[in-house]
PDB file of C-alpha atoms in Angstrom:
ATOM      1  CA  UNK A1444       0.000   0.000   0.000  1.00 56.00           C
ATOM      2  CA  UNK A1445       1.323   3.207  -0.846  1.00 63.00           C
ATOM      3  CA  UNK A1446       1.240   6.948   0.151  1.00 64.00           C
ATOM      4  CA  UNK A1447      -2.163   7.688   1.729  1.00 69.00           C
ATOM      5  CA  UNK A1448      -3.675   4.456   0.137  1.00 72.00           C
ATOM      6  CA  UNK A1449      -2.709   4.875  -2.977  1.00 71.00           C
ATOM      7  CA  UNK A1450      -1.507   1.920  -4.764  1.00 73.00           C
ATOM      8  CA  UNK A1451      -0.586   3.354  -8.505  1.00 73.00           C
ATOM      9  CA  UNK A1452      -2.047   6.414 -10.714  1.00 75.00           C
ATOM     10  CA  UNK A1453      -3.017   5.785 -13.905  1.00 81.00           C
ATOM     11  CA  UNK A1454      -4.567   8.205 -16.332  1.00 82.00           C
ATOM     12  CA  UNK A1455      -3.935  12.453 -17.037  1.00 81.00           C
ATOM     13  CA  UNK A1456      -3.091  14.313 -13.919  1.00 81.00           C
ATOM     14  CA  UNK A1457      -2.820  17.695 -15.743  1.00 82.00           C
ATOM     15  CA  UNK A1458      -4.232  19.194 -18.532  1.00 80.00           C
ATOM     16  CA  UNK A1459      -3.564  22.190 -20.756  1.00 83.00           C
ATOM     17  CA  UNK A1460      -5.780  25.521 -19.690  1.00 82.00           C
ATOM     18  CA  UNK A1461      -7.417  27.115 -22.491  1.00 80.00           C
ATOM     19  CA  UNK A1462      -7.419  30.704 -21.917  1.00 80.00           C
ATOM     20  CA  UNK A1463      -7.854  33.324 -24.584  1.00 80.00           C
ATOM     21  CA  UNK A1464      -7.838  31.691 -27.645  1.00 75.00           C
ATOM     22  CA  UNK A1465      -4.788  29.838 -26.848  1.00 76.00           C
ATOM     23  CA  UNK A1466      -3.203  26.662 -23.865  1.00 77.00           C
ATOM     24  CA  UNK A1467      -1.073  27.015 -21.371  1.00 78.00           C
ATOM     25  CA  UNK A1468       0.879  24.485 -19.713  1.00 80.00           C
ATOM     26  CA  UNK A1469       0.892  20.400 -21.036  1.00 84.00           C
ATOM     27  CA  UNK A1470       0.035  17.041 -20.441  1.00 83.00           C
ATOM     28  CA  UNK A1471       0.848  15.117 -17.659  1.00 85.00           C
ATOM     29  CA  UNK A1472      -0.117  11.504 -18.023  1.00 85.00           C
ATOM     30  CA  UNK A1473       0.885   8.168 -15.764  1.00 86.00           C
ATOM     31  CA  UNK A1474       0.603   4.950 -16.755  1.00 85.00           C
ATOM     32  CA  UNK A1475       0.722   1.620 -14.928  1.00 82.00           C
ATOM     33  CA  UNK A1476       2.095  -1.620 -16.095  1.00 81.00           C
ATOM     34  CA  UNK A1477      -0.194  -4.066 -14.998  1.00 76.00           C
ATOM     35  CA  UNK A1478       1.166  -6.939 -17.251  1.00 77.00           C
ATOM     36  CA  UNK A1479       3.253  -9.416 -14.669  1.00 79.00           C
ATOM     37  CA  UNK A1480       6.996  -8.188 -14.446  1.00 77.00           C
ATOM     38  CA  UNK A1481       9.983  -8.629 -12.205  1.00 79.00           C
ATOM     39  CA  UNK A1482      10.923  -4.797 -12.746  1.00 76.00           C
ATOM     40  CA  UNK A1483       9.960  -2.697  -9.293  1.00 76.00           C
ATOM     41  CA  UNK A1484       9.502   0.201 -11.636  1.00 77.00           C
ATOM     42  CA  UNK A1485       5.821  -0.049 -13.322  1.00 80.00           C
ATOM     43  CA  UNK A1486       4.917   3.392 -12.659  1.00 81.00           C
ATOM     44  CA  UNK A1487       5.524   6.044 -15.870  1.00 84.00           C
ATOM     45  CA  UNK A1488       4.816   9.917 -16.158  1.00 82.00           C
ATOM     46  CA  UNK A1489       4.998  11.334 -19.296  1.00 85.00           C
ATOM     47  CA  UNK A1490       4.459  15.114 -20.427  1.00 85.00           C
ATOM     48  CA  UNK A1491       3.114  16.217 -23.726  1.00 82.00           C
ATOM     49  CA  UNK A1492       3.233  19.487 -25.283  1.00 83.00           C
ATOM     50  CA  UNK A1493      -0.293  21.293 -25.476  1.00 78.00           C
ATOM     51  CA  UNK A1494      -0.842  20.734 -28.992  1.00 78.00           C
ATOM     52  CA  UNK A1495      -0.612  16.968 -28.514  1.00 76.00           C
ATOM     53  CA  UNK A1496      -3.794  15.973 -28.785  1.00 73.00           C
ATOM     54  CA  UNK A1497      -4.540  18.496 -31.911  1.00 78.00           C
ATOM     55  CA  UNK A1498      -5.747  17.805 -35.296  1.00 82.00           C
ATOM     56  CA  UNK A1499      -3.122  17.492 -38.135  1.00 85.00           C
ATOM     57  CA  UNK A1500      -5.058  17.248 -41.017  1.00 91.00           C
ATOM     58  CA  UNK A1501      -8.453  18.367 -42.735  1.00 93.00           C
ATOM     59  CA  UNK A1502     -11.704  16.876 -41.850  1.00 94.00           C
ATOM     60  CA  UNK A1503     -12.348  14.516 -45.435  1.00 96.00           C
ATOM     61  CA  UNK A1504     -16.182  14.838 -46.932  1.00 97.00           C
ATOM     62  CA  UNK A1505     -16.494  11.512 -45.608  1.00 96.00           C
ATOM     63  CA  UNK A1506     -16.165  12.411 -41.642  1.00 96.00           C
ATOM     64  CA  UNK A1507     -17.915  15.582 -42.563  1.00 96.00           C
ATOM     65  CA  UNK A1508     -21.245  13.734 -43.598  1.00 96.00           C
ATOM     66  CA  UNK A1509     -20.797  11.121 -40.380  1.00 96.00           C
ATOM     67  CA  UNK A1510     -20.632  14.140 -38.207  1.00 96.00           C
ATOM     68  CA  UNK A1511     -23.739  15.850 -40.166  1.00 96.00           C
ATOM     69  CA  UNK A1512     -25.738  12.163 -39.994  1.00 97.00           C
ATOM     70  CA  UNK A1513     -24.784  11.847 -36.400  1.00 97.00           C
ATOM     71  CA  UNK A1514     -26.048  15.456 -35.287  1.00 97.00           C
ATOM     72  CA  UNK A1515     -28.957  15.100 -37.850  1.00 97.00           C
ATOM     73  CA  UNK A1516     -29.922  11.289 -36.391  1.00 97.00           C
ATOM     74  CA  UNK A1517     -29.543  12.371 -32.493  1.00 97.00           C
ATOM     75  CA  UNK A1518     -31.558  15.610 -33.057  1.00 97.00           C
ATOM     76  CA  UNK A1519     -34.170  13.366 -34.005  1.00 97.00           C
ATOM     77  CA  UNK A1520     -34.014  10.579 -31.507  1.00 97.00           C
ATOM     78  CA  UNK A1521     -34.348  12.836 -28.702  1.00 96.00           C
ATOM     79  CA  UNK A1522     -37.100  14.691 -30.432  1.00 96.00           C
ATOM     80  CA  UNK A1523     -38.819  11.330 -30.986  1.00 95.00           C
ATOM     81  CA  UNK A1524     -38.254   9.845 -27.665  1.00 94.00           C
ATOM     82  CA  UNK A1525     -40.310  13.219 -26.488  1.00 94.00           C
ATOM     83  CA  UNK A1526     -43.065  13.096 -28.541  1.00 93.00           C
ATOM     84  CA  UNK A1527     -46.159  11.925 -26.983  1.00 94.00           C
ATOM     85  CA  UNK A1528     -47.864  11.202 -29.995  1.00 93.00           C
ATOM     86  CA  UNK A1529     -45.346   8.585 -31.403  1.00 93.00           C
ATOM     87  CA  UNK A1530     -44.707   6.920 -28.015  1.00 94.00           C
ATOM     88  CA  UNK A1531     -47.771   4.385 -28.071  1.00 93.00           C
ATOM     89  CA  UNK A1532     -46.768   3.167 -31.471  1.00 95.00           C
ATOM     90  CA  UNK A1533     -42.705   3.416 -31.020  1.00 95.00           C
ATOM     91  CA  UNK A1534     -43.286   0.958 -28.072  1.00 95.00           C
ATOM     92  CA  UNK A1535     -45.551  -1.020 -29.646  1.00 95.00           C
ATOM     93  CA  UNK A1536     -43.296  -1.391 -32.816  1.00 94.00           C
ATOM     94  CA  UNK A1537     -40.096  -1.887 -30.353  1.00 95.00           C
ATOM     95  CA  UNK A1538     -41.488  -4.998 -28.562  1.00 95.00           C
ATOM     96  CA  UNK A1539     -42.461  -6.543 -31.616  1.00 94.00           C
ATOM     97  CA  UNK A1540     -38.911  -6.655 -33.184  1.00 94.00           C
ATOM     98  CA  UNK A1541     -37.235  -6.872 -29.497  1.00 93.00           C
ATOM     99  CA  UNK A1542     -36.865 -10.619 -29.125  1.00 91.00           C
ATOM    100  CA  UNK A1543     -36.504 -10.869 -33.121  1.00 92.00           C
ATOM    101  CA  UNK A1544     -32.336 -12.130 -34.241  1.00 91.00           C
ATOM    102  CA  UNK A1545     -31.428  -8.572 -35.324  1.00 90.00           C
ATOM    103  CA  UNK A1546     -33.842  -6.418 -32.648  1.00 92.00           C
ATOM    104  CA  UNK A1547     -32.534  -4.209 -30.923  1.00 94.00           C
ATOM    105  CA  UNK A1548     -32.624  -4.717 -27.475  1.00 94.00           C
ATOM    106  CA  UNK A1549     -33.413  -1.150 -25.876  1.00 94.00           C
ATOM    107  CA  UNK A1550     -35.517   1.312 -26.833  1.00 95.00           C
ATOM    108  CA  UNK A1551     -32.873   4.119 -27.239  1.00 96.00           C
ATOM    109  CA  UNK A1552     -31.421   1.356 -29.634  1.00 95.00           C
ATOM    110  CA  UNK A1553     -34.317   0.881 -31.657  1.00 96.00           C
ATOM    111  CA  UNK A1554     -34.521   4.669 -32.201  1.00 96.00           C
ATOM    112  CA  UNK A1555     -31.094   5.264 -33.515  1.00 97.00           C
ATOM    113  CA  UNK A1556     -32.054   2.433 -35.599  1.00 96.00           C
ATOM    114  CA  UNK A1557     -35.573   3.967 -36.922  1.00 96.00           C
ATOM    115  CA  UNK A1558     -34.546   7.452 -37.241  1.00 97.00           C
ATOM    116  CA  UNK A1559     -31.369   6.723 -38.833  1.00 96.00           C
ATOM    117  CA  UNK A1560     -32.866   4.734 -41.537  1.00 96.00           C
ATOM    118  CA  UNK A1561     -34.873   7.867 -41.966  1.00 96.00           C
ATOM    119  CA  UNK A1562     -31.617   9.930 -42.233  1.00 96.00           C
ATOM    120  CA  UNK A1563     -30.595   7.464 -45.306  1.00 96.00           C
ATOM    121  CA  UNK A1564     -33.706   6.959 -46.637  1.00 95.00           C
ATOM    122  CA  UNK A1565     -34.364  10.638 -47.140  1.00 94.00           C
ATOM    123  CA  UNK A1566     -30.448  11.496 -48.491  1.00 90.00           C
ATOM    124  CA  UNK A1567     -30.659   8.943 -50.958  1.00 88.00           C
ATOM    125  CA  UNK A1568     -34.464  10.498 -52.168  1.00 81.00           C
ATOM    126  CA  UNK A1569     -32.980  13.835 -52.361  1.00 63.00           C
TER     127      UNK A1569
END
């Protein structure tokens, strides 16, 4: 048992601050070998500049339309899931396919599912 009963740290300890516009400070990460060793040593810090974690390249149309069908699909789930008048029918329509070999097995699930065949449905009539 160590300092305070801790055993290891494992995960960021620091973070850059964002502060107008631009970070200050870096990256302070530890890791912990838990793979079985003889070497005593199995704790490691590390420090990484503040732009470590940044983008190096341009967003391709391909992620751009993921991010737009993901916004576009989630939008509508939580819309759905809050409309009164769909509920009856949504659960209705959900226990039906439920136990079924490719149901989804929550309702949140079967949503994604429903509206995002929407999403498709409508970008390929358009």
């Amino acid at each position: 048992m160590g300092a305070a009963g801790i055993e290891y740290i494992q995960g960021a300890l620091k973070r850059p601050k964002k502060e107008n516009g631009h970070k200050h400070g870096n990256y302070l990460v530890m890791t912990h070998c838990s793979a079985a060793s003889t070497n005593p040593n199995c704790q490691r810090i590390y420090s990484f500049a503040a732009d470590r974690y940044e983008r190096s390249t341009v967003p391709q149309a391909k992620e751009l339309a993921a991010r737009a069908r993901f916004a576009s699909v989630a939008a509508a789930v939580k819309a759905r899931s809050k409309d009164l008048m769909q509920q009856a029918t949504d659960i209705a329509d959900f226990l039906a396919q439920k136990d079924t070999a490719t149901g989804k097995k929550t309702m949140r699930a079967y949503l994604w599912k429903v509206c995002g065949d929407a999403y498709d449905a409508a970008l390929a009539g358009a």
